[in-house]
Structures are given as structure tokens and as C-alpha cells.
mmCIF file of C-alpha atoms in Angstrom:
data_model
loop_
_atom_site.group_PDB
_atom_site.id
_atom_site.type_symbol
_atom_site.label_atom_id
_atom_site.label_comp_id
_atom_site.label_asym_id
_atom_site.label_seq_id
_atom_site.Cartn_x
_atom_site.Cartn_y
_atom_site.Cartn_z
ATOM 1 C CA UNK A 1 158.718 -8.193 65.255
ATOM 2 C CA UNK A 2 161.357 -5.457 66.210
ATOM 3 C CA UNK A 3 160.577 -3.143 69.251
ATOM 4 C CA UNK A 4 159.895 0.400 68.733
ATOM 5 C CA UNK A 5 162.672 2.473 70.551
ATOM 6 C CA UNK A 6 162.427 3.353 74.080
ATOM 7 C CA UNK A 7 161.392 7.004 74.142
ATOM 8 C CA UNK A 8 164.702 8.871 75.632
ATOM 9 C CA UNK A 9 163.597 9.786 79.312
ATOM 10 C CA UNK A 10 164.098 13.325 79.806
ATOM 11 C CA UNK A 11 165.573 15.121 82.416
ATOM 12 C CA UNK A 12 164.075 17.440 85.673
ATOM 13 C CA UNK A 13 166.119 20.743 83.434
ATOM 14 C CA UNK A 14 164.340 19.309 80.517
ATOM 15 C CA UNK A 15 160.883 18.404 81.365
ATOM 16 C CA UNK A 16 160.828 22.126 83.803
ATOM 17 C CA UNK A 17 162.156 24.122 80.437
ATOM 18 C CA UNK A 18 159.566 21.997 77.913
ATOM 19 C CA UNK A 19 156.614 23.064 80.169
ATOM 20 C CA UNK A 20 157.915 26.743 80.429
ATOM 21 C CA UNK A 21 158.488 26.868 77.256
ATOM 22 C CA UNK A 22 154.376 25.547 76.304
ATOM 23 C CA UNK A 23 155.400 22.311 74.107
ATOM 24 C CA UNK A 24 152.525 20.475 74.638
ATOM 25 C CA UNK A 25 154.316 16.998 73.994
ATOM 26 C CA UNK A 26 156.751 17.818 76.695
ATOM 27 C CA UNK A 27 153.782 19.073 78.981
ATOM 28 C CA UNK A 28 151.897 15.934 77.891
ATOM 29 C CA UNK A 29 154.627 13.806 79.136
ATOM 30 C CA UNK A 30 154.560 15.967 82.560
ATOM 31 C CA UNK A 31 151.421 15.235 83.222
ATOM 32 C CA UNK A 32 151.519 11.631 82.559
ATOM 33 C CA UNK A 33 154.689 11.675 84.903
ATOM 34 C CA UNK A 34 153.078 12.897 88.026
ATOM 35 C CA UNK A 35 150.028 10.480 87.316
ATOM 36 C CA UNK A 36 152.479 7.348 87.390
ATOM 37 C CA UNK A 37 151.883 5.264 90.261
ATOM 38 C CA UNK A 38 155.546 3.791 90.058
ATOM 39 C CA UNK A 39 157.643 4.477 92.669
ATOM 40 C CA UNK A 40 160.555 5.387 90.637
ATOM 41 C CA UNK A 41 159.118 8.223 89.284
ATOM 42 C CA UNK A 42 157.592 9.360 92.302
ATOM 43 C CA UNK A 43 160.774 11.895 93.042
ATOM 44 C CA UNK A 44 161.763 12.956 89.118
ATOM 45 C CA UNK A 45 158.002 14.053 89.426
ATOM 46 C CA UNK A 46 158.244 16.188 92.407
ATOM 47 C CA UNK A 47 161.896 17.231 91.234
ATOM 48 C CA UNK A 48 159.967 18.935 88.562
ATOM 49 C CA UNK A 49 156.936 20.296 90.056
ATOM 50 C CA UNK A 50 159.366 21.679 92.991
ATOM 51 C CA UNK A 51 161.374 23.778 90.066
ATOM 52 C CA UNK A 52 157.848 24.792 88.534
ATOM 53 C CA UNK A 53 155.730 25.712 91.992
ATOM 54 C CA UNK A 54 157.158 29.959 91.272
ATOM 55 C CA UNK A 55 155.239 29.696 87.709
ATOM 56 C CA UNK A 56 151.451 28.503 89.162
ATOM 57 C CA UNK A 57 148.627 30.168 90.563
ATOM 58 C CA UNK A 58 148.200 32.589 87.870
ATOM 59 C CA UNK A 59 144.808 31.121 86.280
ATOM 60 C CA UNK A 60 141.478 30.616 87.348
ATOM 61 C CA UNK A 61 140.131 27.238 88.407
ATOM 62 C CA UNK A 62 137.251 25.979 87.535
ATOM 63 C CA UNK A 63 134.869 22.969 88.915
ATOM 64 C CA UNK A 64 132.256 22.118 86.259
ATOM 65 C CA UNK A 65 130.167 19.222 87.669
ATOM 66 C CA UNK A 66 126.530 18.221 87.196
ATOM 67 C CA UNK A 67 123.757 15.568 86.568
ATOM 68 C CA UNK A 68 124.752 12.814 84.214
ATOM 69 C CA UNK A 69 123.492 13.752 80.697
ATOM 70 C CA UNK A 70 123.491 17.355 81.611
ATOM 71 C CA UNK A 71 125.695 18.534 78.212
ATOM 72 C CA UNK A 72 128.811 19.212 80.713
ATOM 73 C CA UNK A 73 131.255 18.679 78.235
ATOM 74 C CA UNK A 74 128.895 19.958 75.455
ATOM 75 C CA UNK A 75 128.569 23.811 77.464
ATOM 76 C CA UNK A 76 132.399 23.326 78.291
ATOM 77 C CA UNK A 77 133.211 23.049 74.596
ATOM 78 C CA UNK A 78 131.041 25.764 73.601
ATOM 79 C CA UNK A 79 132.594 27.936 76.629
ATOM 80 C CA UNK A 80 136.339 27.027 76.329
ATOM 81 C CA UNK A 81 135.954 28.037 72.321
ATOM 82 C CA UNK A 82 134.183 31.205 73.546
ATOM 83 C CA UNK A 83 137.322 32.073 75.918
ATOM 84 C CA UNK A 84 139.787 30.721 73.301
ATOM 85 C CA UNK A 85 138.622 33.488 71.052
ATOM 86 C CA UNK A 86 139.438 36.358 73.245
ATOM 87 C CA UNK A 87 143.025 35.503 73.993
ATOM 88 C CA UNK A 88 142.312 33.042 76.623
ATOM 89 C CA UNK A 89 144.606 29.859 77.452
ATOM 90 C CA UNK A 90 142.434 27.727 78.540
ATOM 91 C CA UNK A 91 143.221 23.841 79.780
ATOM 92 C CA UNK A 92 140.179 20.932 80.476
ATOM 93 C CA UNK A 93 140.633 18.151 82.667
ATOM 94 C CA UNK A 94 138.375 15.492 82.726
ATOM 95 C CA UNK A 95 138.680 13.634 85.842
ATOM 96 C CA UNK A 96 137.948 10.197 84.770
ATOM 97 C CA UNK A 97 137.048 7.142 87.219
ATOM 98 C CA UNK A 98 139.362 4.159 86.643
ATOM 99 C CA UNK A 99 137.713 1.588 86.661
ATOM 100 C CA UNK A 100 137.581 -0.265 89.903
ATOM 101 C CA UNK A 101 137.510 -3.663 88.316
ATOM 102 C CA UNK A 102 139.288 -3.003 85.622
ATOM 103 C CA UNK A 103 141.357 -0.590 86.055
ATOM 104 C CA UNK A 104 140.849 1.183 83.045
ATOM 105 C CA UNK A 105 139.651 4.603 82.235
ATOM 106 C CA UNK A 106 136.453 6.024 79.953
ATOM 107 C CA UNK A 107 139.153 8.763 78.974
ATOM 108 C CA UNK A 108 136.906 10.026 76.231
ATOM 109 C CA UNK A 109 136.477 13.465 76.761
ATOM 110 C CA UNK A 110 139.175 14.423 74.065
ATOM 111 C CA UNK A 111 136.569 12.829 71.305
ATOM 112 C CA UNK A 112 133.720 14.577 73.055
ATOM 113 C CA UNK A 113 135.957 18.074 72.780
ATOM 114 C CA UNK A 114 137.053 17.204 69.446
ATOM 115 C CA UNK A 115 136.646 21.628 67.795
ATOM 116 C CA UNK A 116 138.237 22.521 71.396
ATOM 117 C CA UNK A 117 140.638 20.252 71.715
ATOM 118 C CA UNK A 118 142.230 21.205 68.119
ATOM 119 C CA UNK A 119 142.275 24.935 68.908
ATOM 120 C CA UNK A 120 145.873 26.373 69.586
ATOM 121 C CA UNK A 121 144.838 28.183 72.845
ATOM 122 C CA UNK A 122 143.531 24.854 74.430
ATOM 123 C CA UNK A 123 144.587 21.890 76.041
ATOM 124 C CA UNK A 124 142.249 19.324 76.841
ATOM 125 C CA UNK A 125 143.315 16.212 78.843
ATOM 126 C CA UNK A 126 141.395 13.214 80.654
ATOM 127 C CA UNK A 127 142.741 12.981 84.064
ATOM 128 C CA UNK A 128 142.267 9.198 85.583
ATOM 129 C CA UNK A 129 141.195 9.124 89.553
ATOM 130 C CA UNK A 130 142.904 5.728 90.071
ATOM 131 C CA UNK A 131 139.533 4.708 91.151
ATOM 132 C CA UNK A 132 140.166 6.472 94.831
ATOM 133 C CA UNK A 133 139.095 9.746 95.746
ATOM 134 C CA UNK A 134 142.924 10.584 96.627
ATOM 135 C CA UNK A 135 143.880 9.636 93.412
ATOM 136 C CA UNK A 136 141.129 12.497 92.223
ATOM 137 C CA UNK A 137 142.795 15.340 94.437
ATOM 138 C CA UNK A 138 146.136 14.425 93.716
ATOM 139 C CA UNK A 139 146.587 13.886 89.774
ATOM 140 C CA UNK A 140 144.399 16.453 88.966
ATOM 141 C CA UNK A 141 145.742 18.877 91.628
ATOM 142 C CA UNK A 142 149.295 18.313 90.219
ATOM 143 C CA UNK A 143 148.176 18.346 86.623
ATOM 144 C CA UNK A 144 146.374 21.768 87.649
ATOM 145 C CA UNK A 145 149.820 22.771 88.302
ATOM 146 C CA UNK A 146 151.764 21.462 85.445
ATOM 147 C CA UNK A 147 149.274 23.541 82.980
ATOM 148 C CA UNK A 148 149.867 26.766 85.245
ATOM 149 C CA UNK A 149 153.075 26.509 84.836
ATOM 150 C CA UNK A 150 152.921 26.155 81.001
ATOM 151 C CA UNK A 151 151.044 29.325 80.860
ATOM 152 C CA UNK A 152 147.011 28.307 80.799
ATOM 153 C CA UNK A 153 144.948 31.068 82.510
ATOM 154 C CA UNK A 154 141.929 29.581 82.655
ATOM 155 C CA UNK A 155 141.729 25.521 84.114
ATOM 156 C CA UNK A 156 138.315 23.961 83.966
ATOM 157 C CA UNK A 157 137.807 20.773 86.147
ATOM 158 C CA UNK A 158 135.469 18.577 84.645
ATOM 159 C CA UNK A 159 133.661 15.611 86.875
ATOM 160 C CA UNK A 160 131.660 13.075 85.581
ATOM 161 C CA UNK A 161 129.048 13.299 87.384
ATOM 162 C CA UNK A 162 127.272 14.589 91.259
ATOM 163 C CA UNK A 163 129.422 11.896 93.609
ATOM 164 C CA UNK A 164 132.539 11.830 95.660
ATOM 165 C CA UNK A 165 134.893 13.291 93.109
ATOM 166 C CA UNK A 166 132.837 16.760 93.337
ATOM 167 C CA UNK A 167 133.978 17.334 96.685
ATOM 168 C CA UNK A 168 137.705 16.648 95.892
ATOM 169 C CA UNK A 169 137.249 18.983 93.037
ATOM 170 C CA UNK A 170 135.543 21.363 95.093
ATOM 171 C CA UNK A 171 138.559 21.444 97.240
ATOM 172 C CA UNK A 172 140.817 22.288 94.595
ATOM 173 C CA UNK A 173 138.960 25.360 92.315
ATOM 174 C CA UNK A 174 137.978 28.436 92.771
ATOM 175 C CA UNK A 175 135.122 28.333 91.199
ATOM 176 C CA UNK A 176 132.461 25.430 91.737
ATOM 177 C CA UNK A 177 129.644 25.253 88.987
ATOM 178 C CA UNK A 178 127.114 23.157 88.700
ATOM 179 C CA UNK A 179 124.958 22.213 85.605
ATOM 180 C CA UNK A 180 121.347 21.017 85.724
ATOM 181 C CA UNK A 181 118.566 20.054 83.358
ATOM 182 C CA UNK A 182 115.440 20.936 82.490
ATOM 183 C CA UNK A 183 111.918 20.257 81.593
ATOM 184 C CA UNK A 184 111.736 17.568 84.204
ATOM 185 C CA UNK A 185 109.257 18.324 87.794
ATOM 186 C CA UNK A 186 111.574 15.621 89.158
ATOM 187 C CA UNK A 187 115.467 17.338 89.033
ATOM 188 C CA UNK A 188 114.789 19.252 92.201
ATOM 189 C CA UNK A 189 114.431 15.678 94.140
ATOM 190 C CA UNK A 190 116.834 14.086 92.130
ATOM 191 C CA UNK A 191 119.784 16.720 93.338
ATOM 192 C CA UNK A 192 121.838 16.097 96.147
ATOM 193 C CA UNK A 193 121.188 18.963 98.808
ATOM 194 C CA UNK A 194 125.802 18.709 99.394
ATOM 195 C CA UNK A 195 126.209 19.367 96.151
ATOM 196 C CA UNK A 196 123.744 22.717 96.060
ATOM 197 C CA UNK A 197 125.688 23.868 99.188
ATOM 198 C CA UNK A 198 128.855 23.588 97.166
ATOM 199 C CA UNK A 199 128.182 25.419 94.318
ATOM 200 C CA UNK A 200 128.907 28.940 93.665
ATOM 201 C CA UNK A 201 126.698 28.953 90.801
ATOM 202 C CA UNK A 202 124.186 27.057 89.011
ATOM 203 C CA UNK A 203 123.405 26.797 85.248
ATOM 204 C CA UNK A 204 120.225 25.003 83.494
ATOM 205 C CA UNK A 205 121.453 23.954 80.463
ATOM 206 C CA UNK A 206 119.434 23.212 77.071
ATOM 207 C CA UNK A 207 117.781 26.580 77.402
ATOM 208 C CA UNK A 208 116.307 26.644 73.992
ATOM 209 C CA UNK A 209 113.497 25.740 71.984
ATOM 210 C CA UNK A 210 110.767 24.047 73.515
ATOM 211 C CA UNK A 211 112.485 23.668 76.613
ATOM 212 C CA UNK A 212 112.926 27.043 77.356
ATOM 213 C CA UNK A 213 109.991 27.919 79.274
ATOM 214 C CA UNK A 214 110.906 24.975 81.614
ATOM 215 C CA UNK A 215 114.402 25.713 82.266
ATOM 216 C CA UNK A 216 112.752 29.358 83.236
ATOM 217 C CA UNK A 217 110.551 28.225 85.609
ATOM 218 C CA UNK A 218 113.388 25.052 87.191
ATOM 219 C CA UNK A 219 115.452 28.738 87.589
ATOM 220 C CA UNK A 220 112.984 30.077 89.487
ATOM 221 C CA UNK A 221 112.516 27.081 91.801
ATOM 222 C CA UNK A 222 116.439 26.793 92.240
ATOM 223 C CA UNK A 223 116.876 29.979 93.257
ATOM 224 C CA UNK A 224 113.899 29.784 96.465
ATOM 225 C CA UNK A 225 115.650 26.639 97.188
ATOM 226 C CA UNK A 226 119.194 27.985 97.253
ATOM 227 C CA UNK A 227 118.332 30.803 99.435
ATOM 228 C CA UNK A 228 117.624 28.823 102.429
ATOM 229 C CA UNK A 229 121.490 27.694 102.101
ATOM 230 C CA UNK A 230 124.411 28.879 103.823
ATOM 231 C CA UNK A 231 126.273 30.191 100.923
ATOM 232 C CA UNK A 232 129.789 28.480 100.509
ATOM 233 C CA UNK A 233 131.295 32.001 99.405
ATOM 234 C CA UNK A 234 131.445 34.446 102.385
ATOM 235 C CA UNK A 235 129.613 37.338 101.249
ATOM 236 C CA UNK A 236 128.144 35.602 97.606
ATOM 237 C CA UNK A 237 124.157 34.629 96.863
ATOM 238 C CA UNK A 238 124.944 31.462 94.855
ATOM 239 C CA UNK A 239 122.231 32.133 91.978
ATOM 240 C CA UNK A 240 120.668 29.836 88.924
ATOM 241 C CA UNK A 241 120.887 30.825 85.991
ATOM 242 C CA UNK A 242 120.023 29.382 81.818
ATOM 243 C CA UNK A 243 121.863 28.808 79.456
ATOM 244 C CA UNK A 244 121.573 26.864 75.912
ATOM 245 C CA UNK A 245 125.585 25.005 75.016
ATOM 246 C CA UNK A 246 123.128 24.414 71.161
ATOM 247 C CA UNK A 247 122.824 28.547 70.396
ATOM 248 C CA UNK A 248 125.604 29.710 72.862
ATOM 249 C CA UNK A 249 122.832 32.104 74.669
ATOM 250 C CA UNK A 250 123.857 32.605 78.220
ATOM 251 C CA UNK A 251 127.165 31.051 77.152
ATOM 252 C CA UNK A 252 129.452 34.431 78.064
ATOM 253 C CA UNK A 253 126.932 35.114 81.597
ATOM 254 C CA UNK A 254 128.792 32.132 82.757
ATOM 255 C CA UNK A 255 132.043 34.203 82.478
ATOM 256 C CA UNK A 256 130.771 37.182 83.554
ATOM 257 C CA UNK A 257 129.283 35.207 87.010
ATOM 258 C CA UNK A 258 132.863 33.993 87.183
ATOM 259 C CA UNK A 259 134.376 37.231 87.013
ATOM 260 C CA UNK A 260 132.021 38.679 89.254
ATOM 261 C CA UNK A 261 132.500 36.069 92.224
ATOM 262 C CA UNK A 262 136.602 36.082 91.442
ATOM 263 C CA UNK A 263 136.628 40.571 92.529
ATOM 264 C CA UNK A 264 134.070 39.690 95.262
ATOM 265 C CA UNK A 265 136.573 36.963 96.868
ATOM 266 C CA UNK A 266 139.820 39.034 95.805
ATOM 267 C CA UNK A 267 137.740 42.654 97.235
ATOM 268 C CA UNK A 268 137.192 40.588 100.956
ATOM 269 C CA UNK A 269 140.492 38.798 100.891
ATOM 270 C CA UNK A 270 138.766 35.703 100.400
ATOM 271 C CA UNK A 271 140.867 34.344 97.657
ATOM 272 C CA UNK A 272 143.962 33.675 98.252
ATOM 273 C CA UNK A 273 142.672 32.549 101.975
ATOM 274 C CA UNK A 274 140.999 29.633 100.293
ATOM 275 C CA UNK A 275 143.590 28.874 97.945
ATOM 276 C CA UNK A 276 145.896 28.377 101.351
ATOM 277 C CA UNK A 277 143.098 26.306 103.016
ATOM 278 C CA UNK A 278 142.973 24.235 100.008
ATOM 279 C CA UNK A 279 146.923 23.869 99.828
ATOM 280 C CA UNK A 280 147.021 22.973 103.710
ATOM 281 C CA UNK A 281 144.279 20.381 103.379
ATOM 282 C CA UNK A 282 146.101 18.776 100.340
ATOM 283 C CA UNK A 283 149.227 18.543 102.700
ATOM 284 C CA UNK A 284 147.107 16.867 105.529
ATOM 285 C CA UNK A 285 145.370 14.779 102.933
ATOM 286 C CA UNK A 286 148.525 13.673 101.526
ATOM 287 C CA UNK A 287 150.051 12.768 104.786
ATOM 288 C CA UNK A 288 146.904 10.660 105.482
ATOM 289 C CA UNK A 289 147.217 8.834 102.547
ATOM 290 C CA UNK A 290 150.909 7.963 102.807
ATOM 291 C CA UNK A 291 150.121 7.197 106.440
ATOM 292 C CA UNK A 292 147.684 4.608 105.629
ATOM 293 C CA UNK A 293 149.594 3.472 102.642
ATOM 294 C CA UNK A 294 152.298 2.643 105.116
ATOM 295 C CA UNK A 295 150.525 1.003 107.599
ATOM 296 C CA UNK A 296 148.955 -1.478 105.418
ATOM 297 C CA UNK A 297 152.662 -2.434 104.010
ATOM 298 C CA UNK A 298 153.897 -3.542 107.151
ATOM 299 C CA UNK A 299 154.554 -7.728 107.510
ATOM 300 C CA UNK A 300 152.924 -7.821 110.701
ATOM 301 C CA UNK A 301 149.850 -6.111 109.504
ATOM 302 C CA UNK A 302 149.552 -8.070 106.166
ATOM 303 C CA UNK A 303 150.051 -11.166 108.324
ATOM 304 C CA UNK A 304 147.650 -10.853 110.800
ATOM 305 C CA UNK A 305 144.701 -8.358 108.800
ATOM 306 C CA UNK A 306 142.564 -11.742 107.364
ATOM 307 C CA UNK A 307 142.128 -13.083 110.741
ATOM 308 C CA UNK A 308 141.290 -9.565 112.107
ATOM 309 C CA UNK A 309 138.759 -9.066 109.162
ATOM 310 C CA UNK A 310 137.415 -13.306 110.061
ATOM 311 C CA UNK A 311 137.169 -12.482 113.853
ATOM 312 C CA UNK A 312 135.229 -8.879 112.805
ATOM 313 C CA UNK A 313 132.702 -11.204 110.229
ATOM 314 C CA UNK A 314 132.417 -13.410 112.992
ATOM 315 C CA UNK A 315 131.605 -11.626 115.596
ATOM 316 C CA UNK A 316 134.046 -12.903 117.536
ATOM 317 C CA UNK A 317 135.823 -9.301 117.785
ATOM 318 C CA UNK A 318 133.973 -5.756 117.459
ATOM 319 C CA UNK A 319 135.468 -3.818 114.339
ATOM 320 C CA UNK A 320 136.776 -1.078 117.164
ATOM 321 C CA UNK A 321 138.565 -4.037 119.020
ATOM 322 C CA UNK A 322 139.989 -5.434 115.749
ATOM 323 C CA UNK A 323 141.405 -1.806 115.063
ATOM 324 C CA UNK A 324 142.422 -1.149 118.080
ATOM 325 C CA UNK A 325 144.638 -4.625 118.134
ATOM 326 C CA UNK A 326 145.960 -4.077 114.567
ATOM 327 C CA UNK A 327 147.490 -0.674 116.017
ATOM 328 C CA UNK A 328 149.005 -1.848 119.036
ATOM 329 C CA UNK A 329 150.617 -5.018 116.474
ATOM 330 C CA UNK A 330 152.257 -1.716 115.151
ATOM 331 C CA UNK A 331 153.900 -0.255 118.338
ATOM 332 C CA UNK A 332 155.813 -3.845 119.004
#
């Protein structure tokens, strides 16, 4: 059976005028270049992000996290199509958890999106993790980028659910909503008290119908609760609010909230200070990771980790000793 032909690779000029220029295949190819894990494209990837740093940081980033089952990508759709229509650019990635035994990735949310994901204005685009949280910050961060550059002014951040990803997502938005349910007496014990503290605004979706009346009063009850928090935004009450994804009421509040919080941070100078926290904690996040990377590739430490890891089961070394030993292995 003949082999189809090898795609021609293209180069940093290329892929940096394909992006400018908003062709989504060349973007799509972008992205999928700075999620490689390959070594070899490791430097074409920063090569291009290098030439395309002057054209980001001219949208609006969005977390959207939540309970499982919540209608996330439901709201999203309804909200993107919403923005879409008034001119907006707006770009969705789902970060989606590799599999840790597989490897493999849900990467579903494009079927999920399917009206938004068709629209011209849009780009919607499952972002694997890698199945570690530094694979979350860094894919997605770069991606972030990549659709900056090609123009998108509004990037939503998807996460699959309230876990370890929301905090790397937290650390890369401006904007950190969270979506709850209703009609249950049990969703105020069921949510995390971190993820309250990180949100900047909260949403009870399926706001209609007979459910109504219960996402009025779960509003009511998230707001006592959230006003014994610290807020997360200098300055900004982090509120609840409704909203129904099925009849698109409360659908443009969420923009409006958005809006609000974005001249709040921009009137105190808030904004582009945590846009430069978030970029310096990338770097120092980065160099951890490489660090560690490192340190695990070394002979000596390959060599000698299982009998570290026997003597730490064991008991025959504390885990602090073992460390401490594997380090010093390093320094010979």
C-alpha cells in the first residue's frame, strides 16, 4: 500500500507569516508544533513563538472551569456564538488530560462545540496536558499565544473539571470563572473551598424551568459563603450569579461581569501586574521542570534511583536521607 506524502515541513518565516496572516491550517500546525514533545522541534517551536511574542497580549483570557456535568462546554458554546456575533474572535481550548495509562486524550470538545466550532470568527481546539500539570501550563500557555498572535481577542480556557489543572489555568487567565449546578442541597459541600477562592466569578448554570427557583436560592447561599473569602482580585467582590446555556438568559451578564472586572484591574493597575506575575512564574516553573527533567537523565541517578526507592520502602533509609544522597551522587 503506497505511503501518503510526507507533509512539506514549513519554515520559522513560514509558519510566523501563516499565523499572522489567520490561516487556520497553518495556525493548526503551530499549535501542534509547540505541543510536540520531540526534541527536534523543541527550537523551530520557540524560533517561531520568539518572532510572534510583539503580536500577543491583545485578547482577553478566560478560565472556564467547574463541576463535572455542569454544561461547561454547553454555556461556552452558547457564549462564544454570542461574542462571535458582535465581531468577536474568539478561540476555545480545551485542556484535555492525557491519559496517564494510555497516553491518549478525550479530545472531544470539537464534537461537543460542533455550531461554534464551524463559525468563521472561532477557533476551537483540544489542548492535551501530557498527563502532568506542567504539560497543562505549558501547551496551553503557548497555544494561548499562537492564537494571539493570529488575531483572536477573546481566549477561553476550558478545564475539565475542579482539580489540579484549575490552578495552572488560573495562573495563566485573566479571568477565572467558575460554573456550578443547581437544584441539589449538596453542591455547597461538594465544592472545593481553593477553587471558590480562585474564582473571580461564579455562574449557576441550568437556570430555567423548574430549576430556576433552586439555582436562585444556591445564588443566594454562594454569595454569604463567598463573602467570608479573601477575594483573589484586589479591590473585586467575587459574586454568583444564574444563568440558563438552554434559553441564553444571563448568557451576555457573563460578558458584562467580564468587562466589568477587566476596567476594575486595568483602573488600579492590576492588570498588566498579574499578567507579569504570571509570565515570571511560567519562567520559574519552566526552569523547575527542565531542572528536574535533567536531573533524572543523569547515568548516575538512573543507576542508583531503584535501590534509593528499595532502601526508602524498606525502611532502611528515610525518604529525606535517600534525597539527600541522590543529590550529593550529583555533585561527584
Amino acid at each position: 500500500m503506497a505511503q501518503p506524502p510526507k507533509r512539506k515541513q514549513l519554515t520559522v518565516d513560514e509558519y510566523v507569516k501563516g499565523v499572522k496572516e489567520q490561516n487556520r491550517a497553518v495556525l493548526a500546525r503551530a499549535i501542534t508544533l509547540v505541543e510536540s514533545n520531540a526534541k527536534k522541534h523543541l527550537k523551530l517551536a520557540q524560533d517561531v513563538l520568539t518572532e510572534l511574542m510583539p503580536h500577543t497580549g491583545n485578547s482577553i483570557r478566560i478560565g472556564f472551569s467547574g463541576v463535572p456535568g455542569a454544561g461547561k462546554s454547553t454555556l461556552i458554546e452558547a457564549f462564544g456564538m454570542m461574542l462571535c456575533e458582535r465581531g468577536h474572535k474568539v478561540a476555545v481550548l480545551a485542556v484535555d488530560p492525557s491519559s496517564t495509562l494510555t497516553g491518549g486524550s478525550i479530545l472531544g470538545d470539537k464534537t461537543r462545540m460542533e455550531q461554534l466550532s464551524r463559525h468563521p470568527n472561532a477557533y476551537v481546539r483540544p489542548s492535551p496536558a501530557g498527563g502532568t500539570l506542567g504539560g497543562v501550563a505549558r501547551k496551553t500557555r503557548e497555544t494561548l499565544l499562537l492564537c494571539e498572535a493570529a488575531g483572536y481577542d477573546v481566549i477561553i480556557v476550558e478545564t475539565v473539571g475542579v482539580g489540579q489543572s484549575e490552578v495552572a489555568v488560573r495562573s495563566m487567565v485573566d479571568f477565572f470563572l467558575v460554573l456550578m449546578l443547581t437544584g441539589a442541597g449538596d453542591e455547597l459541600q461538594g465544592m472545593k473551598k481553593g477553587i471558590m477562592e480562585m474564582a473571580d466569578a461564579m455562574f449557576i448554570n441550568k437556570a430555567d424551568g423548574p430549576n430556576k427557583q433552586a439555582a436562585l436560592q444556591a445564588r443566594v447561599e454562594l454569595n454569604r459563603m463567598l463573602h467570608l473569602l479573601p477575594p483573589i482580585t484586589e479591590g473585586w467582590a467575587t459574586k454568583a450569579y444564574t444563568v440558563s446555556a438552554l434559553t441564553g438568559e444571563g448568557v451576555d451578564h457573563i460578558w458584562s461581569v467580564i468587562k466589568e472586572h477587566k476596567e476594575h484591574m486595568e483602573e488600579n493597575d492590576l492588570f498588566l501586574k498579574r499578567r507579569n506575575e504570571q509570565a515570571l512564574r511560567w519562567f520559574k516553573d519552566l526552569i523547575e521542570e527542565q531542572v528536574l527533567a535533567q536531573f533524572y537523565e543523569q547515568e548516575i541517578i538512573k543507576s542508583r534511583l531503584p535501590e534509593m526507592q528499595h532502601q526508602v520502602l524498606s525502611g532502611e533509609a528515610s525518604a529525606t536521607k535517600a534525597a539527600l544522597e541522590l543529590l550529593e551522587m550529583t555533585k561527584k
